[in-house]
């Protein structure tokens, strides 16, 4: 069933676990995410980044997710990830997305608040929940996300931001990266604790890929309720395709089915970890 993302995260916050938000781009990635969630009896967030709009038909994609979610035995949310344009957010809302992320992290705090509040007002009128970000993530290896400057979230700024915008959940920049780490991860759990003390809405961790399991567990214990995963799923699919390159010709349907299973395995690992 398709549900509001806020409802999923408030339940996760109450029971102290995290929900996986998988970045998806096609039928196989959506099916893998929902199947993994059903197998584990856990909710799941299907996330489409604005950066994929040029290659993914949003109207068709949203209809696909809604159809699959209607048959799912677990709660499924449909989320717009890292949107920078108001037009993209309105398009997502019109097509049944249950949450949107407006990323105004490139602006100073005052401008970010102003732009995010406008988005929150629009989305809340349609009963769509809103994620926003203070600070930004640097880009690691194998990521196709935009390059951030790695500025960490200031707890007092986060408090001011949440109070002024009425966003429903907040992405906290505590040292994770988009993609895989190059070198030892430098993640500040102490900073996360201070952010948790400053705001009472669910917190989001971007950059789940490559983050050590124990660090993941500790972030969940300190208030993280949603964790975004993209790169490790992509790597599993690409690795499967690379390993098939020297094998005999098979039908495309077989390749796509087996690739979906490779992604489902990785997604299952994350769902189990986040639900511990």
PDB file of C-alpha atoms in Angstrom:
ATOM      1  CA  UNK A   1       0.000   0.000   0.000  1.00  0.00           C
ATOM      2  CA  UNK A   2       1.150   3.514  -0.799  1.00  0.00           C
ATOM      3  CA  UNK A   3       1.501   5.652   2.321  1.00  0.00           C
ATOM      4  CA  UNK A   4       2.727   9.066   3.384  1.00  0.00           C
ATOM      5  CA  UNK A   5       6.458   8.973   4.090  1.00  0.00           C
ATOM      6  CA  UNK A   6       5.989  10.977   7.285  1.00  0.00           C
ATOM      7  CA  UNK A   7       3.800   8.229   8.741  1.00  0.00           C
ATOM      8  CA  UNK A   8       6.470   5.605   8.065  1.00  0.00           C
ATOM      9  CA  UNK A   9       9.180   7.705   9.681  1.00  0.00           C
ATOM     10  CA  UNK A  10       7.193   8.686  12.758  1.00  0.00           C
ATOM     11  CA  UNK A  11       6.639   4.981  13.432  1.00  0.00           C
ATOM     12  CA  UNK A  12      10.357   4.325  12.914  1.00  0.00           C
ATOM     13  CA  UNK A  13      11.234   7.186  15.260  1.00  0.00           C
ATOM     14  CA  UNK A  14       8.901   5.817  17.917  1.00  0.00           C
ATOM     15  CA  UNK A  15      10.331   2.286  17.713  1.00  0.00           C
ATOM     16  CA  UNK A  16      13.955   3.332  17.078  1.00  0.00           C
ATOM     17  CA  UNK A  17      14.701   1.749  13.722  1.00  0.00           C
ATOM     18  CA  UNK A  18      15.406   3.168  10.265  1.00  0.00           C
ATOM     19  CA  UNK A  19      13.638   2.766   6.927  1.00  0.00           C
ATOM     20  CA  UNK A  20      15.614   2.174   3.751  1.00  0.00           C
ATOM     21  CA  UNK A  21      15.144   4.731   0.978  1.00  0.00           C
ATOM     22  CA  UNK A  22      16.425   3.146  -2.217  1.00  0.00           C
ATOM     23  CA  UNK A  23      17.217   5.351  -5.190  1.00  0.00           C
ATOM     24  CA  UNK A  24      15.650   3.707  -8.205  1.00  0.00           C
ATOM     25  CA  UNK A  25      15.548   4.365 -11.933  1.00  0.00           C
ATOM     26  CA  UNK A  26      13.535   1.586 -13.601  1.00  0.00           C
ATOM     27  CA  UNK A  27      11.171  -1.362 -13.194  1.00  0.00           C
ATOM     28  CA  UNK A  28      13.820  -3.780 -11.942  1.00  0.00           C
ATOM     29  CA  UNK A  29      15.107  -1.479  -9.213  1.00  0.00           C
ATOM     30  CA  UNK A  30      11.563  -0.779  -7.982  1.00  0.00           C
ATOM     31  CA  UNK A  31      10.621  -4.454  -8.021  1.00  0.00           C
ATOM     32  CA  UNK A  32      13.809  -5.412  -6.193  1.00  0.00           C
ATOM     33  CA  UNK A  33      13.171  -2.843  -3.455  1.00  0.00           C
ATOM     34  CA  UNK A  34       9.562  -3.849  -2.875  1.00  0.00           C
ATOM     35  CA  UNK A  35      10.332  -7.571  -2.997  1.00  0.00           C
ATOM     36  CA  UNK A  36      13.162  -7.208  -0.487  1.00  0.00           C
ATOM     37  CA  UNK A  37      10.894  -5.198   1.817  1.00  0.00           C
ATOM     38  CA  UNK A  38       8.112  -7.758   1.561  1.00  0.00           C
ATOM     39  CA  UNK A  39      10.497 -10.611   2.295  1.00  0.00           C
ATOM     40  CA  UNK A  40      11.686  -8.801   5.433  1.00  0.00           C
ATOM     41  CA  UNK A  41       8.204  -7.522   6.361  1.00  0.00           C
ATOM     42  CA  UNK A  42       9.502  -3.954   6.567  1.00  0.00           C
ATOM     43  CA  UNK A  43       8.341  -0.657   5.039  1.00  0.00           C
ATOM     44  CA  UNK A  44      10.348   0.825   2.192  1.00  0.00           C
ATOM     45  CA  UNK A  45      10.793   4.196   0.512  1.00  0.00           C
ATOM     46  CA  UNK A  46      11.096   4.308  -3.272  1.00  0.00           C
ATOM     47  CA  UNK A  47      13.162   7.384  -4.131  1.00  0.00           C
ATOM     48  CA  UNK A  48      13.623   9.007  -7.529  1.00  0.00           C
ATOM     49  CA  UNK A  49      16.191  11.800  -7.788  1.00  0.00           C
ATOM     50  CA  UNK A  50      15.451  14.924  -9.790  1.00  0.00           C
ATOM     51  CA  UNK A  51      18.696  14.309 -11.652  1.00  0.00           C
ATOM     52  CA  UNK A  52      17.064  11.292 -13.358  1.00  0.00           C
ATOM     53  CA  UNK A  53      14.139  13.268 -14.792  1.00  0.00           C
ATOM     54  CA  UNK A  54      15.801  13.589 -18.232  1.00  0.00           C
ATOM     55  CA  UNK A  55      15.870   9.791 -18.628  1.00  0.00           C
ATOM     56  CA  UNK A  56      12.908   8.669 -16.507  1.00  0.00           C
ATOM     57  CA  UNK A  57       9.364   9.631 -17.478  1.00  0.00           C
ATOM     58  CA  UNK A  58       8.017  10.865 -14.159  1.00  0.00           C
ATOM     59  CA  UNK A  59       4.360  10.313 -14.976  1.00  0.00           C
ATOM     60  CA  UNK A  60       4.934   6.741 -16.114  1.00  0.00           C
ATOM     61  CA  UNK A  61       7.304   6.018 -13.256  1.00  0.00           C
ATOM     62  CA  UNK A  62       4.859   7.275 -10.626  1.00  0.00           C
ATOM     63  CA  UNK A  63       2.039   5.212 -12.137  1.00  0.00           C
ATOM     64  CA  UNK A  64       4.295   2.138 -12.047  1.00  0.00           C
ATOM     65  CA  UNK A  65       5.179   2.617  -8.378  1.00  0.00           C
ATOM     66  CA  UNK A  66       1.579   3.297  -7.397  1.00  0.00           C
ATOM     67  CA  UNK A  67       0.472   0.099  -9.133  1.00  0.00           C
ATOM     68  CA  UNK A  68       3.146  -2.033  -7.466  1.00  0.00           C
ATOM     69  CA  UNK A  69       2.576  -0.388  -4.090  1.00  0.00           C
ATOM     70  CA  UNK A  70      -1.154  -1.140  -4.259  1.00  0.00           C
ATOM     71  CA  UNK A  71      -0.325  -4.857  -4.330  1.00  0.00           C
ATOM     72  CA  UNK A  72       2.489  -4.740  -1.758  1.00  0.00           C
ATOM     73  CA  UNK A  73       2.008  -6.370   1.625  1.00  0.00           C
ATOM     74  CA  UNK A  74       4.105  -3.698   3.345  1.00  0.00           C
ATOM     75  CA  UNK A  75       3.908   0.118   3.450  1.00  0.00           C
ATOM     76  CA  UNK A  76       5.553   1.757   0.432  1.00  0.00           C
ATOM     77  CA  UNK A  77       6.298   5.476   0.116  1.00  0.00           C
ATOM     78  CA  UNK A  78       7.221   7.345  -3.061  1.00  0.00           C
ATOM     79  CA  UNK A  79       9.817  10.064  -2.527  1.00  0.00           C
ATOM     80  CA  UNK A  80      11.386  12.754  -4.700  1.00  0.00           C
ATOM     81  CA  UNK A  81      15.061  12.965  -3.782  1.00  0.00           C
ATOM     82  CA  UNK A  82      17.368  16.005  -4.040  1.00  0.00           C
ATOM     83  CA  UNK A  83      15.115  18.350  -5.980  1.00  0.00           C
ATOM     84  CA  UNK A  84      16.385  21.840  -6.678  1.00  0.00           C
ATOM     85  CA  UNK A  85      13.583  23.203  -8.859  1.00  0.00           C
ATOM     86  CA  UNK A  86      10.079  24.084  -7.679  1.00  0.00           C
ATOM     87  CA  UNK A  87       8.676  22.854 -10.982  1.00  0.00           C
ATOM     88  CA  UNK A  88      10.067  19.362 -10.344  1.00  0.00           C
ATOM     89  CA  UNK A  89       8.469  19.262  -6.909  1.00  0.00           C
ATOM     90  CA  UNK A  90       5.085  20.362  -8.222  1.00  0.00           C
ATOM     91  CA  UNK A  91       5.325  17.722 -10.949  1.00  0.00           C
ATOM     92  CA  UNK A  92       6.054  15.040  -8.359  1.00  0.00           C
ATOM     93  CA  UNK A  93       3.162  16.158  -6.147  1.00  0.00           C
ATOM     94  CA  UNK A  94       0.780  16.126  -9.101  1.00  0.00           C
ATOM     95  CA  UNK A  95       1.810  12.531  -9.837  1.00  0.00           C
ATOM     96  CA  UNK A  96       1.205  11.114  -6.387  1.00  0.00           C
ATOM     97  CA  UNK A  97       4.613  11.258  -4.689  1.00  0.00           C
ATOM     98  CA  UNK A  98       4.063  11.029  -0.943  1.00  0.00           C
ATOM     99  CA  UNK A  99       7.097  13.117  -0.001  1.00  0.00           C
ATOM    100  CA  UNK A 100       9.545  15.495  -1.645  1.00  0.00           C
ATOM    101  CA  UNK A 101      13.010  16.682  -0.745  1.00  0.00           C
ATOM    102  CA  UNK A 102      13.872  20.259  -1.502  1.00  0.00           C
ATOM    103  CA  UNK A 103      17.644  20.699  -1.431  1.00  0.00           C
ATOM    104  CA  UNK A 104      18.474  24.315  -0.736  1.00  0.00           C
ATOM    105  CA  UNK A 105      21.778  23.483   0.928  1.00  0.00           C
ATOM    106  CA  UNK A 106      23.757  25.594  -1.542  1.00  0.00           C
ATOM    107  CA  UNK A 107      22.125  28.747  -0.185  1.00  0.00           C
ATOM    108  CA  UNK A 108      22.881  30.550   3.055  1.00  0.00           C
ATOM    109  CA  UNK A 109      20.596  29.746   5.983  1.00  0.00           C
ATOM    110  CA  UNK A 110      18.203  32.650   5.448  1.00  0.00           C
ATOM    111  CA  UNK A 111      17.713  31.913   1.751  1.00  0.00           C
ATOM    112  CA  UNK A 112      17.418  28.175   2.398  1.00  0.00           C
ATOM    113  CA  UNK A 113      14.708  28.841   4.973  1.00  0.00           C
ATOM    114  CA  UNK A 114      12.789  31.130   2.626  1.00  0.00           C
ATOM    115  CA  UNK A 115      12.868  28.742  -0.321  1.00  0.00           C
ATOM    116  CA  UNK A 116      12.178  25.638   1.748  1.00  0.00           C
ATOM    117  CA  UNK A 117       9.214  27.230   3.543  1.00  0.00           C
ATOM    118  CA  UNK A 118       7.624  28.015   0.184  1.00  0.00           C
ATOM    119  CA  UNK A 119       8.011  24.380  -0.862  1.00  0.00           C
ATOM    120  CA  UNK A 120       6.678  23.109   2.471  1.00  0.00           C
ATOM    121  CA  UNK A 121       3.602  25.311   2.190  1.00  0.00           C
ATOM    122  CA  UNK A 122       2.873  23.964  -1.307  1.00  0.00           C
ATOM    123  CA  UNK A 123       3.477  20.327  -0.400  1.00  0.00           C
ATOM    124  CA  UNK A 124       1.531  20.370   2.857  1.00  0.00           C
ATOM    125  CA  UNK A 125      -1.558  21.657   1.061  1.00  0.00           C
ATOM    126  CA  UNK A 126      -1.490  18.377  -0.886  1.00  0.00           C
ATOM    127  CA  UNK A 127      -0.755  16.267   2.227  1.00  0.00           C
ATOM    128  CA  UNK A 128       2.752  15.563   0.950  1.00  0.00           C
ATOM    129  CA  UNK A 129       5.567  15.513   3.495  1.00  0.00           C
ATOM    130  CA  UNK A 130       8.820  17.414   3.046  1.00  0.00           C
ATOM    131  CA  UNK A 131      12.483  16.648   3.627  1.00  0.00           C
ATOM    132  CA  UNK A 132      15.168  19.312   3.590  1.00  0.00           C
ATOM    133  CA  UNK A 133      18.887  19.561   4.219  1.00  0.00           C
ATOM    134  CA  UNK A 134      21.240  21.729   6.251  1.00  0.00           C
ATOM    135  CA  UNK A 135      24.881  21.240   5.312  1.00  0.00           C
ATOM    136  CA  UNK A 136      25.912  19.031   2.406  1.00  0.00           C
ATOM    137  CA  UNK A 137      27.675  15.785   1.521  1.00  0.00           C
ATOM    138  CA  UNK A 138      30.900  15.483  -0.406  1.00  0.00           C
ATOM    139  CA  UNK A 139      30.897  13.055  -3.324  1.00  0.00           C
ATOM    140  CA  UNK A 140      32.777   9.787  -2.927  1.00  0.00           C
ATOM    141  CA  UNK A 141      33.670   7.099  -5.451  1.00  0.00           C
ATOM    142  CA  UNK A 142      31.168   5.662  -7.957  1.00  0.00           C
ATOM    143  CA  UNK A 143      28.505   8.266  -7.178  1.00  0.00           C
ATOM    144  CA  UNK A 144      26.547  10.227  -9.756  1.00  0.00           C
ATOM    145  CA  UNK A 145      25.258  12.774  -7.251  1.00  0.00           C
ATOM    146  CA  UNK A 146      26.200  16.442  -7.410  1.00  0.00           C
ATOM    147  CA  UNK A 147      29.392  17.481  -5.657  1.00  0.00           C
ATOM    148  CA  UNK A 148      28.804  18.996  -2.221  1.00  0.00           C
ATOM    149  CA  UNK A 149      31.282  20.885  -0.100  1.00  0.00           C
ATOM    150  CA  UNK A 150      30.961  18.583   2.911  1.00  0.00           C
ATOM    151  CA  UNK A 151      29.748  21.303   5.278  1.00  0.00           C
ATOM    152  CA  UNK A 152      28.435  19.673   8.463  1.00  0.00           C
ATOM    153  CA  UNK A 153      25.058  20.527   9.981  1.00  0.00           C
ATOM    154  CA  UNK A 154      25.088  23.151  12.718  1.00  0.00           C
ATOM    155  CA  UNK A 155      22.606  22.084  15.437  1.00  0.00           C
ATOM    156  CA  UNK A 156      21.426  25.607  16.252  1.00  0.00           C
ATOM    157  CA  UNK A 157      20.901  26.357  12.568  1.00  0.00           C
ATOM    158  CA  UNK A 158      18.971  23.094  12.263  1.00  0.00           C
ATOM    159  CA  UNK A 159      16.686  24.131  15.117  1.00  0.00           C
ATOM    160  CA  UNK A 160      16.040  27.529  13.572  1.00  0.00           C
ATOM    161  CA  UNK A 161      15.490  25.982  10.157  1.00  0.00           C
ATOM    162  CA  UNK A 162      12.974  23.369  11.322  1.00  0.00           C
ATOM    163  CA  UNK A 163      10.990  25.877  13.368  1.00  0.00           C
ATOM    164  CA  UNK A 164      10.841  28.377  10.498  1.00  0.00           C
ATOM    165  CA  UNK A 165       9.977  25.949   7.686  1.00  0.00           C
ATOM    166  CA  UNK A 166       7.842  23.239   9.352  1.00  0.00           C
ATOM    167  CA  UNK A 167       9.582  20.508   7.343  1.00  0.00           C
ATOM    168  CA  UNK A 168       8.706  16.947   8.338  1.00  0.00           C
ATOM    169  CA  UNK A 169      12.175  15.360   8.378  1.00  0.00           C
ATOM    170  CA  UNK A 170      15.702  16.702   8.120  1.00  0.00           C
ATOM    171  CA  UNK A 171      18.832  15.391   6.404  1.00  0.00           C
ATOM    172  CA  UNK A 172      21.745  15.745   8.806  1.00  0.00           C
ATOM    173  CA  UNK A 173      25.248  16.141   7.361  1.00  0.00           C
ATOM    174  CA  UNK A 174      27.544  14.415   9.859  1.00  0.00           C
ATOM    175  CA  UNK A 175      30.408  13.275   7.619  1.00  0.00           C
ATOM    176  CA  UNK A 176      28.922  10.622   5.339  1.00  0.00           C
ATOM    177  CA  UNK A 177      29.425  10.935   1.579  1.00  0.00           C
ATOM    178  CA  UNK A 178      27.439  10.254  -1.541  1.00  0.00           C
ATOM    179  CA  UNK A 179      28.951   7.083  -3.005  1.00  0.00           C
ATOM    180  CA  UNK A 180      31.756   5.008  -1.532  1.00  0.00           C
ATOM    181  CA  UNK A 181      34.313   6.383   0.914  1.00  0.00           C
ATOM    182  CA  UNK A 182      37.819   7.152  -0.234  1.00  0.00           C
ATOM    183  CA  UNK A 183      39.767   6.498   2.929  1.00  0.00           C
ATOM    184  CA  UNK A 184      38.507   6.072   6.480  1.00  0.00           C
ATOM    185  CA  UNK A 185      34.986   7.448   7.132  1.00  0.00           C
ATOM    186  CA  UNK A 186      34.976  10.428   9.501  1.00  0.00           C
ATOM    187  CA  UNK A 187      31.452  10.445  10.898  1.00  0.00           C
ATOM    188  CA  UNK A 188      30.606  12.543  13.949  1.00  0.00           C
ATOM    189  CA  UNK A 189      28.183  10.723  16.213  1.00  0.00           C
ATOM    190  CA  UNK A 190      28.606  13.478  18.783  1.00  0.00           C
ATOM    191  CA  UNK A 191      27.353  16.023  16.257  1.00  0.00           C
ATOM    192  CA  UNK A 192      24.371  13.802  15.492  1.00  0.00           C
ATOM    193  CA  UNK A 193      23.510  13.716  19.191  1.00  0.00           C
ATOM    194  CA  UNK A 194      23.560  17.509  19.316  1.00  0.00           C
ATOM    195  CA  UNK A 195      21.323  17.740  16.255  1.00  0.00           C
ATOM    196  CA  UNK A 196      18.939  15.217  17.801  1.00  0.00           C
ATOM    197  CA  UNK A 197      18.783  17.327  20.954  1.00  0.00           C
ATOM    198  CA  UNK A 198      18.038  20.452  18.883  1.00  0.00           C
ATOM    199  CA  UNK A 199      15.160  19.114  16.747  1.00  0.00           C
ATOM    200  CA  UNK A 200      12.421  16.594  17.383  1.00  0.00           C
ATOM    201  CA  UNK A 201      11.475  15.563  13.831  1.00  0.00           C
ATOM    202  CA  UNK A 202      12.815  12.362  12.201  1.00  0.00           C
ATOM    203  CA  UNK A 203      16.400  12.641  10.964  1.00  0.00           C
ATOM    204  CA  UNK A 204      17.715  11.346   7.645  1.00  0.00           C
ATOM    205  CA  UNK A 205      21.145   9.974   6.793  1.00  0.00           C
ATOM    206  CA  UNK A 206      22.261  10.371   3.198  1.00  0.00           C
ATOM    207  CA  UNK A 207      25.161   8.206   2.064  1.00  0.00           C
ATOM    208  CA  UNK A 208      24.298   4.776   3.432  1.00  0.00           C
ATOM    209  CA  UNK A 209      26.525   2.995   0.918  1.00  0.00           C
ATOM    210  CA  UNK A 210      29.888   1.982   2.334  1.00  0.00           C
ATOM    211  CA  UNK A 211      29.142   3.226   5.831  1.00  0.00           C
ATOM    212  CA  UNK A 212      30.302   0.596   8.367  1.00  0.00           C
ATOM    213  CA  UNK A 213      27.473  -1.446   9.891  1.00  0.00           C
ATOM    214  CA  UNK A 214      28.360  -0.490  13.447  1.00  0.00           C
ATOM    215  CA  UNK A 215      28.308   3.201  12.557  1.00  0.00           C
ATOM    216  CA  UNK A 216      24.898   2.696  10.948  1.00  0.00           C
ATOM    217  CA  UNK A 217      23.597   1.065  14.133  1.00  0.00           C
ATOM    218  CA  UNK A 218      24.920   3.923  16.238  1.00  0.00           C
ATOM    219  CA  UNK A 219      23.328   6.579  14.019  1.00  0.00           C
ATOM    220  CA  UNK A 220      19.964   4.819  14.313  1.00  0.00           C
ATOM    221  CA  UNK A 221      20.376   4.755  18.074  1.00  0.00           C
ATOM    222  CA  UNK A 222      20.911   8.520  17.914  1.00  0.00           C
ATOM    223  CA  UNK A 223      17.790   9.366  15.963  1.00  0.00           C
ATOM    224  CA  UNK A 224      18.312   8.480  12.287  1.00  0.00           C
ATOM    225  CA  UNK A 225      15.002   7.137  10.917  1.00  0.00           C
ATOM    226  CA  UNK A 226      15.609   7.127   7.151  1.00  0.00           C
ATOM    227  CA  UNK A 227      18.786   6.069   5.366  1.00  0.00           C
ATOM    228  CA  UNK A 228      19.366   6.646   1.659  1.00  0.00           C
ATOM    229  CA  UNK A 229      21.079   3.933  -0.375  1.00  0.00           C
ATOM    230  CA  UNK A 230      22.049   4.231  -4.032  1.00  0.00           C
ATOM    231  CA  UNK A 231      25.635   3.400  -4.959  1.00  0.00           C
ATOM    232  CA  UNK A 232      25.959  -0.116  -3.509  1.00  0.00           C
ATOM    233  CA  UNK A 233      22.796  -1.182  -5.335  1.00  0.00           C
ATOM    234  CA  UNK A 234      24.124   0.281  -8.582  1.00  0.00           C
ATOM    235  CA  UNK A 235      27.465  -1.455  -8.073  1.00  0.00           C
ATOM    236  CA  UNK A 236      25.758  -4.823  -7.544  1.00  0.00           C
ATOM    237  CA  UNK A 237      23.855  -4.484 -10.820  1.00  0.00           C
ATOM    238  CA  UNK A 238      26.877  -3.312 -12.805  1.00  0.00           C
ATOM    239  CA  UNK A 239      29.072  -6.058 -11.342  1.00  0.00           C
ATOM    240  CA  UNK A 240      26.507  -8.653 -12.370  1.00  0.00           C
ATOM    241  CA  UNK A 241      26.460  -7.278 -15.921  1.00  0.00           C
ATOM    242  CA  UNK A 242      30.258  -7.186 -16.115  1.00  0.00           C
ATOM    243  CA  UNK A 243      30.497 -10.789 -15.004  1.00  0.00           C
ATOM    244  CA  UNK A 244      28.097 -11.821 -17.748  1.00  0.00           C
ATOM    245  CA  UNK A 245      30.058 -10.117 -20.510  1.00  0.00           C
ATOM    246  CA  UNK A 246      32.026 -13.208 -21.536  1.00  0.00           C
ATOM    247  CA  UNK A 247      29.140 -15.663 -21.353  1.00  0.00           C
ATOM    248  CA  UNK A 248      27.004 -16.997 -24.178  1.00  0.00           C
ATOM    249  CA  UNK A 249      24.122 -15.009 -25.618  1.00  0.00           C
ATOM    250  CA  UNK A 250      20.936 -15.191 -23.532  1.00  0.00           C
ATOM    251  CA  UNK A 251      17.621 -13.423 -23.743  1.00  0.00           C
ATOM    252  CA  UNK A 252      17.427  -9.912 -22.279  1.00  0.00           C
ATOM    253  CA  UNK A 253      14.591 -10.958 -19.961  1.00  0.00           C
ATOM    254  CA  UNK A 254      16.909 -13.461 -18.276  1.00  0.00           C
ATOM    255  CA  UNK A 255      19.628 -10.878 -17.771  1.00  0.00           C
ATOM    256  CA  UNK A 256      17.233  -8.343 -16.303  1.00  0.00           C
ATOM    257  CA  UNK A 257      15.676 -10.891 -13.965  1.00  0.00           C
ATOM    258  CA  UNK A 258      19.049 -12.034 -12.659  1.00  0.00           C
ATOM    259  CA  UNK A 259      20.266  -8.439 -12.326  1.00  0.00           C
ATOM    260  CA  UNK A 260      17.169  -7.671 -10.256  1.00  0.00           C
ATOM    261  CA  UNK A 261      18.021 -10.540  -7.922  1.00  0.00           C
ATOM    262  CA  UNK A 262      21.548  -9.181  -7.455  1.00  0.00           C
ATOM    263  CA  UNK A 263      20.125  -5.818  -6.379  1.00  0.00           C
ATOM    264  CA  UNK A 264      17.542  -7.468  -4.151  1.00  0.00           C
ATOM    265  CA  UNK A 265      20.317  -9.243  -2.242  1.00  0.00           C
ATOM    266  CA  UNK A 266      22.040  -5.948  -1.444  1.00  0.00           C
ATOM    267  CA  UNK A 267      18.768  -4.242  -0.550  1.00  0.00           C
ATOM    268  CA  UNK A 268      17.860  -7.084   1.804  1.00  0.00           C
ATOM    269  CA  UNK A 269      21.167  -6.617   3.631  1.00  0.00           C
ATOM    270  CA  UNK A 270      20.399  -2.956   4.265  1.00  0.00           C
ATOM    271  CA  UNK A 271      16.786  -3.501   5.298  1.00  0.00           C
ATOM    272  CA  UNK A 272      17.858  -6.105   7.867  1.00  0.00           C
ATOM    273  CA  UNK A 273      20.588  -3.856   9.226  1.00  0.00           C
ATOM    274  CA  UNK A 274      18.298  -0.842   9.547  1.00  0.00           C
ATOM    275  CA  UNK A 275      15.577  -2.877  11.301  1.00  0.00           C
ATOM    276  CA  UNK A 276      17.847  -4.402  13.972  1.00  0.00           C
TER     277      UNK A 276
END
